[in-house]
Amino acid sequence: MDFRLTSDQESLVEAVDKLALQFQHKPTEFHGFALVGDELESELRQGEYFDIAQVPEFGPLTAAMAVERLARLPFTAEIALSMLVRPQLPVDLPRPLAVVENGRPGRFVGTAKTLLVIEGERISIARPSADDVESVESLFGYPMGRLKRTIDLERLSDADAYATRKWLRVALAAEMSGLLKAAIDSTVEHLTLRKQFGRPLGTFQALRHRMAECAVLAGGVRWLMLKAAGTADDGDAALAASHAQESATRVAYEVHQMLGAMGMTLEHPLHLWTYRLKALLSELGGRGGQASAVAKLIF
Amino acid sequence: MDFSWDDEQRAFRATVREFLAAHLPRDWESLAHGPGTDWQSTFSKQFCGALAAAGLLVPHWPKRWGGRDADPWTSFILAEEMWEAGEPRGGQYMNVNWIGPTLMRFGCEEQQQRYIPPMAQGQTIWCQGFSEPEAGSDLASLRTRADKEGSTYRINGQKIWTSYAGHADTCFLLARTSPGRNGISIFLLPMDTPGITVRQIPSVIGEGDIHEVFFDDAAVPATAMLGEEGKGWEIVRTALSLERVGIPRFALATRMLHRAVDKLKQTGRFGIGAIEQAARARAACESARFYSYNIVDQRRHGLTVGAEASAARYATVMAERLVSEFVVEHVPEALAGADQMLLSHHQRAIVAGIASGAAEIQLNLIASDFLGLPKEPR
Ligand SMILES: Cc1cc2nc3c(=O)[nH]c(=O)nc-3n(C[C@H](O)[C@H](O)[C@H](O)COP(=O)(O)OP(=O)(O)OC[C@H]3O[C@@H](n4cnc5c(N)ncnc54)[C@H](O)[C@@H]3O)c2cc1C
């Protein structure tokens, strides 16, 4: 055990931080749901950030740190699957990637070059053309899309499906870890500035304790996801995804409570993170799905 | 960042496990080994004596006092294995974790010579006289008085919830020598001093743990004071920060969760409800584990540990809660004579959010020092 970053990790985290700085703020004029970061996407591509997991000095653990950091931004792009899942697939496939789970709409499905199609235990790969997919309006902070028609599927072997599922779980936990942190940070700022009854809301213990619990949950998600990315263990991945979905349910509720009506607006960025969390809550079978995996892999 | 154990750490853990296998009684798991029973207290001296002889009682202490200056990971691995086994050291874990190190730092030569060797040999039990009927979370309001008369202090007042007091040789006592925070002093008080009465408090957490301790003109020489008069609060803060990582409760909680699940599986009762709760509890245990490891890691690298310690404590409270609730709901027979080990764990788990500082106090610290929220008005 040694939790210091290696010098390679440190320099990558610094670089990602620097890149993230330009995308820190929601543009004031944006009053929509999915704030798509096309510029963010192109900067990541040009900097070859999508391939960091394949660089031996970095590996999936460093990629998970990058996913987490970038998920804290108000802008979104298809990052997590490209950085953490794509390198683990049996063949080299074009990004962006998206998951279609049991026929439901999914994040980035409308623009994906590669689809991972999950039907029960089975995972297949598809290469959609523009006519196969369409975007759908939603409350979620991601551009959502769906498959319009049946499409050629190439089924992954059981072993590949198994590994893919593991990295999907790590990617989910890494993304959720960043979203949780961003939602909490944004709420802490609000509680510090907003005054009622003559004092900042953050001085009221009823709120402080709940925020503290949220912070402990979010920090735990971060540890479990880093560990899963570091060990590449199936059980660790299931635990990380389980804790992420479990904690997100609680945190998404609490942070909205604490913002009052302001949290309902599209002006305030909170919904970008909480509705992304809500989108991720149901993925990979949701809490029940993760629990079954934990039962199978750990108990 | 590395999540694996190195060879030395693995070997050390194996050594501790072998020691446990060789030195715990065969029926250990079926014994009621609450931390302060007569049997446990006697056994702890035998067990800790053997640990000391094997160099496993105080490896993290300096050579001068019988240790080998082992790093924080070594002492934490040791603590994990001990707690997971059901803490056969009984109350003596306090000696090795913080009482010994505090005496090394603040004690005079005579106090060190008198008290440290018996701790290093595993032959003495201490109790911690902090809490009082009117001073729980607000510890600084404590009232037990120590009045100076020549070269003697006369102690009057009452402590409560004092663990192991019934078997303790010495009390690490906080008493008031003048008003205010700067009026608290520490005394190393032999428990056979005339004027001390100990009364056990019957409780759901097992026999022999918590006590009331009454002081009726108990006289101690001024040389029993640890550090300077009025510096007690400062010393205690430092002392407790030596042990910020706390008890590795997640280790036993994890094992007991698996034990409960195994029982359910054997009887075909591990259904969907239980599965979801078990997964949740298991993740909480793992979260507590890594919060704690993070603190050990920081200490290992010589960093000061801040509010992360409170976060680790709270993560631990959540884990203990989820595991004990799981057992109560799904293996209720454990509390009715079917599994002594699960019962003992339950009795330990339910105090996680109270003993050594209530959970709500940790939440306050997390809110201010970890999240940076503005402080509550006083
Ligand atoms: C098994 C066990 C062993 C113990 N062993 C020892 C021992 O050996 N020596 C010793 O000195 N003490 C010991 N204690 C006592 C322990 O330190 C105290 O119980 C603890 O500090 C809490 O104090 P209290 O019980 O008086 O609760 P209180 O302080 O009365 O608190 C009751 C409740 O109110 C909450 N509360 C209090 N103040 C605030 C606040 N400002 N904001 C919000 N909530 C608040 C608490 O969080 C808690 O939920 C032991 C306790 C237990 C359960």
PDB file of C-alpha atoms and ligand atoms in Angstrom, chain A residues 205 209, chain B residues 94 127-133 135-138 160-164 205 209-210 351 353-361 364 376, ligand 1:
ATOM      1  CA  GLN A 205     -26.199  21.653  11.946  1.00  0.00           C
ATOM      2  CA  HIS A 209     -24.288  16.768   9.235  1.00  0.00           C
TER       3      HIS A 209
ATOM      4  CA  MET B  94      -4.840   1.172  24.728  1.00  0.00           C
ATOM      5  CA  CYS B 127      -8.263   2.626  32.284  1.00  0.00           C
ATOM      6  CA  GLN B 128      -9.032   6.005  30.825  1.00  0.00           C
ATOM      7  CA  GLY B 129     -10.779   8.366  33.248  1.00  0.00           C
ATOM      8  CA  PHE B 130     -12.120  11.092  30.985  1.00  0.00           C
ATOM      9  CA  SER B 131     -15.936  11.083  30.765  1.00  0.00           C
ATOM     10  CA  GLU B 132     -18.127  12.195  33.630  1.00  0.00           C
ATOM     11  CA  PRO B 133     -21.868  12.219  34.212  1.00  0.00           C
ATOM     12  CA  ALA B 135     -19.122  15.845  30.721  1.00  0.00           C
ATOM     13  CA  GLY B 136     -19.518  13.586  27.703  1.00  0.00           C
ATOM     14  CA  SER B 137     -18.957  15.142  24.291  1.00  0.00           C
ATOM     15  CA  ASP B 138     -18.261  18.403  26.101  1.00  0.00           C
ATOM     16  CA  ILE B 160     -18.350   7.245  34.202  1.00  0.00           C
ATOM     17  CA  TRP B 161     -18.277   4.798  31.280  1.00  0.00           C
ATOM     18  CA  THR B 162     -14.738   3.914  32.298  1.00  0.00           C
ATOM     19  CA  SER B 163     -13.794   0.764  30.424  1.00  0.00           C
ATOM     20  CA  TYR B 164     -11.754  -1.938  32.171  1.00  0.00           C
ATOM     21  CA  ILE B 205     -22.568  -4.480  25.500  1.00  0.00           C
ATOM     22  CA  ASP B 209     -16.831  -3.154  30.112  1.00  0.00           C
ATOM     23  CA  ILE B 210     -18.191   0.096  31.481  1.00  0.00           C
ATOM     24  CA  VAL B 351     -20.850   1.533  20.391  1.00  0.00           C
ATOM     25  CA  GLY B 353     -20.651   5.845  17.006  1.00  0.00           C
ATOM     26  CA  ILE B 354     -20.390   6.683  20.707  1.00  0.00           C
ATOM     27  CA  ALA B 355     -17.252   5.399  22.396  1.00  0.00           C
ATOM     28  CA  SER B 356     -14.154   7.593  21.996  1.00  0.00           C
ATOM     29  CA  GLY B 357     -16.159  10.526  20.662  1.00  0.00           C
ATOM     30  CA  ALA B 358     -19.730  10.547  19.306  1.00  0.00           C
ATOM     31  CA  ALA B 359     -20.327  10.369  15.555  1.00  0.00           C
ATOM     32  CA  GLU B 360     -22.158  13.689  15.463  1.00  0.00           C
ATOM     33  CA  ILE B 361     -19.081  15.431  16.804  1.00  0.00           C
ATOM     34  CA  ASN B 364     -19.255  18.657  12.840  1.00  0.00           C
ATOM     35  CA  GLU B 376     -21.724  26.876  13.893  1.00  0.00           C
TER      36      GLU B 376
HETATM   37  C1  LIG C   1     -18.459   1.176  25.299  1.00  0.00           C
HETATM   38  C2  LIG C   1     -18.009   2.499  25.755  1.00  0.00           C
HETATM   39  C3  LIG C   1     -16.793   2.617  26.372  1.00  0.00           C
HETATM   40  C4  LIG C   1     -16.362   3.830  26.830  1.00  0.00           C
HETATM   41  N1  LIG C   1     -15.163   3.885  27.478  1.00  0.00           N
HETATM   42  C5  LIG C   1     -14.773   5.049  28.022  1.00  0.00           C
HETATM   43  C6  LIG C   1     -13.581   5.105  28.779  1.00  0.00           C
HETATM   44  O1  LIG C   1     -12.886   4.110  28.946  1.00  0.00           O
HETATM   45  N2  LIG C   1     -13.233   6.266  29.336  1.00  0.00           N
HETATM   46  C7  LIG C   1     -13.978   7.391  29.171  1.00  0.00           C
HETATM   47  O2  LIG C   1     -13.598   8.420  29.690  1.00  0.00           O
HETATM   48  N3  LIG C   1     -15.116   7.391  28.467  1.00  0.00           N
HETATM   49  C8  LIG C   1     -15.523   6.234  27.880  1.00  0.00           C
HETATM   50  N4  LIG C   1     -16.687   6.190  27.161  1.00  0.00           N
HETATM   51  C9  LIG C   1     -17.492   7.397  27.067  1.00  0.00           C
HETATM   52  C10 LIG C   1     -17.484   8.061  25.717  1.00  0.00           C
HETATM   53  O3  LIG C   1     -16.282   8.744  25.520  1.00  0.00           O
HETATM   54  C11 LIG C   1     -18.692   8.996  25.691  1.00  0.00           C
HETATM   55  O4  LIG C   1     -19.823   8.171  25.691  1.00  0.00           O
HETATM   56  C12 LIG C   1     -18.707   9.892  24.498  1.00  0.00           C
HETATM   57  O5  LIG C   1     -17.711  10.861  24.582  1.00  0.00           O
HETATM   58  C13 LIG C   1     -20.061  10.589  24.344  1.00  0.00           C
HETATM   59  O6  LIG C   1     -20.469  11.193  25.525  1.00  0.00           O
HETATM   60  P1  LIG C   1     -21.898  10.875  26.166  1.00  0.00           P
HETATM   61  O7  LIG C   1     -22.102   9.435  26.179  1.00  0.00           O
HETATM   62  O8  LIG C   1     -21.981  11.626  27.434  1.00  0.00           O
HETATM   63  O9  LIG C   1     -22.944  11.465  25.146  1.00  0.00           O
HETATM   64  P2  LIG C   1     -23.419  12.976  24.999  1.00  0.00           P
HETATM   65  O10 LIG C   1     -22.257  13.869  24.891  1.00  0.00           O
HETATM   66  O11 LIG C   1     -24.437  13.276  26.021  1.00  0.00           O
HETATM   67  O12 LIG C   1     -24.093  12.891  23.579  1.00  0.00           O
HETATM   68  C14 LIG C   1     -25.373  12.300  23.349  1.00  0.00           C
HETATM   69  C15 LIG C   1     -25.763  12.575  21.912  1.00  0.00           C
HETATM   70  O13 LIG C   1     -25.773  13.981  21.678  1.00  0.00           O
HETATM   71  C16 LIG C   1     -24.913  14.306  20.603  1.00  0.00           C
HETATM   72  N5  LIG C   1     -24.263  15.591  20.840  1.00  0.00           N
HETATM   73  C17 LIG C   1     -23.564  16.009  21.903  1.00  0.00           C
HETATM   74  N6  LIG C   1     -23.063  17.238  21.705  1.00  0.00           N
HETATM   75  C18 LIG C   1     -23.443  17.605  20.459  1.00  0.00           C
HETATM   76  C19 LIG C   1     -23.225  18.756  19.649  1.00  0.00           C
HETATM   77  N7  LIG C   1     -22.486  19.790  20.052  1.00  0.00           N
HETATM   78  N8  LIG C   1     -23.759  18.743  18.413  1.00  0.00           N
HETATM   79  C20 LIG C   1     -24.500  17.716  17.980  1.00  0.00           C
HETATM   80  N9  LIG C   1     -24.740  16.605  18.683  1.00  0.00           N
HETATM   81  C21 LIG C   1     -24.211  16.547  19.914  1.00  0.00           C
HETATM   82  C22 LIG C   1     -23.895  13.184  20.571  1.00  0.00           C
HETATM   83  O14 LIG C   1     -23.315  13.071  19.310  1.00  0.00           O
HETATM   84  C23 LIG C   1     -24.757  12.004  20.911  1.00  0.00           C
HETATM   85  O15 LIG C   1     -25.455  11.612  19.757  1.00  0.00           O
HETATM   86  C24 LIG C   1     -17.153   4.987  26.676  1.00  0.00           C
HETATM   87  C25 LIG C   1     -18.381   4.878  26.029  1.00  0.00           C
HETATM   88  C26 LIG C   1     -18.822   3.661  25.582  1.00  0.00           C
HETATM   89  C27 LIG C   1     -20.143   3.572  24.902  1.00  0.00           C
END
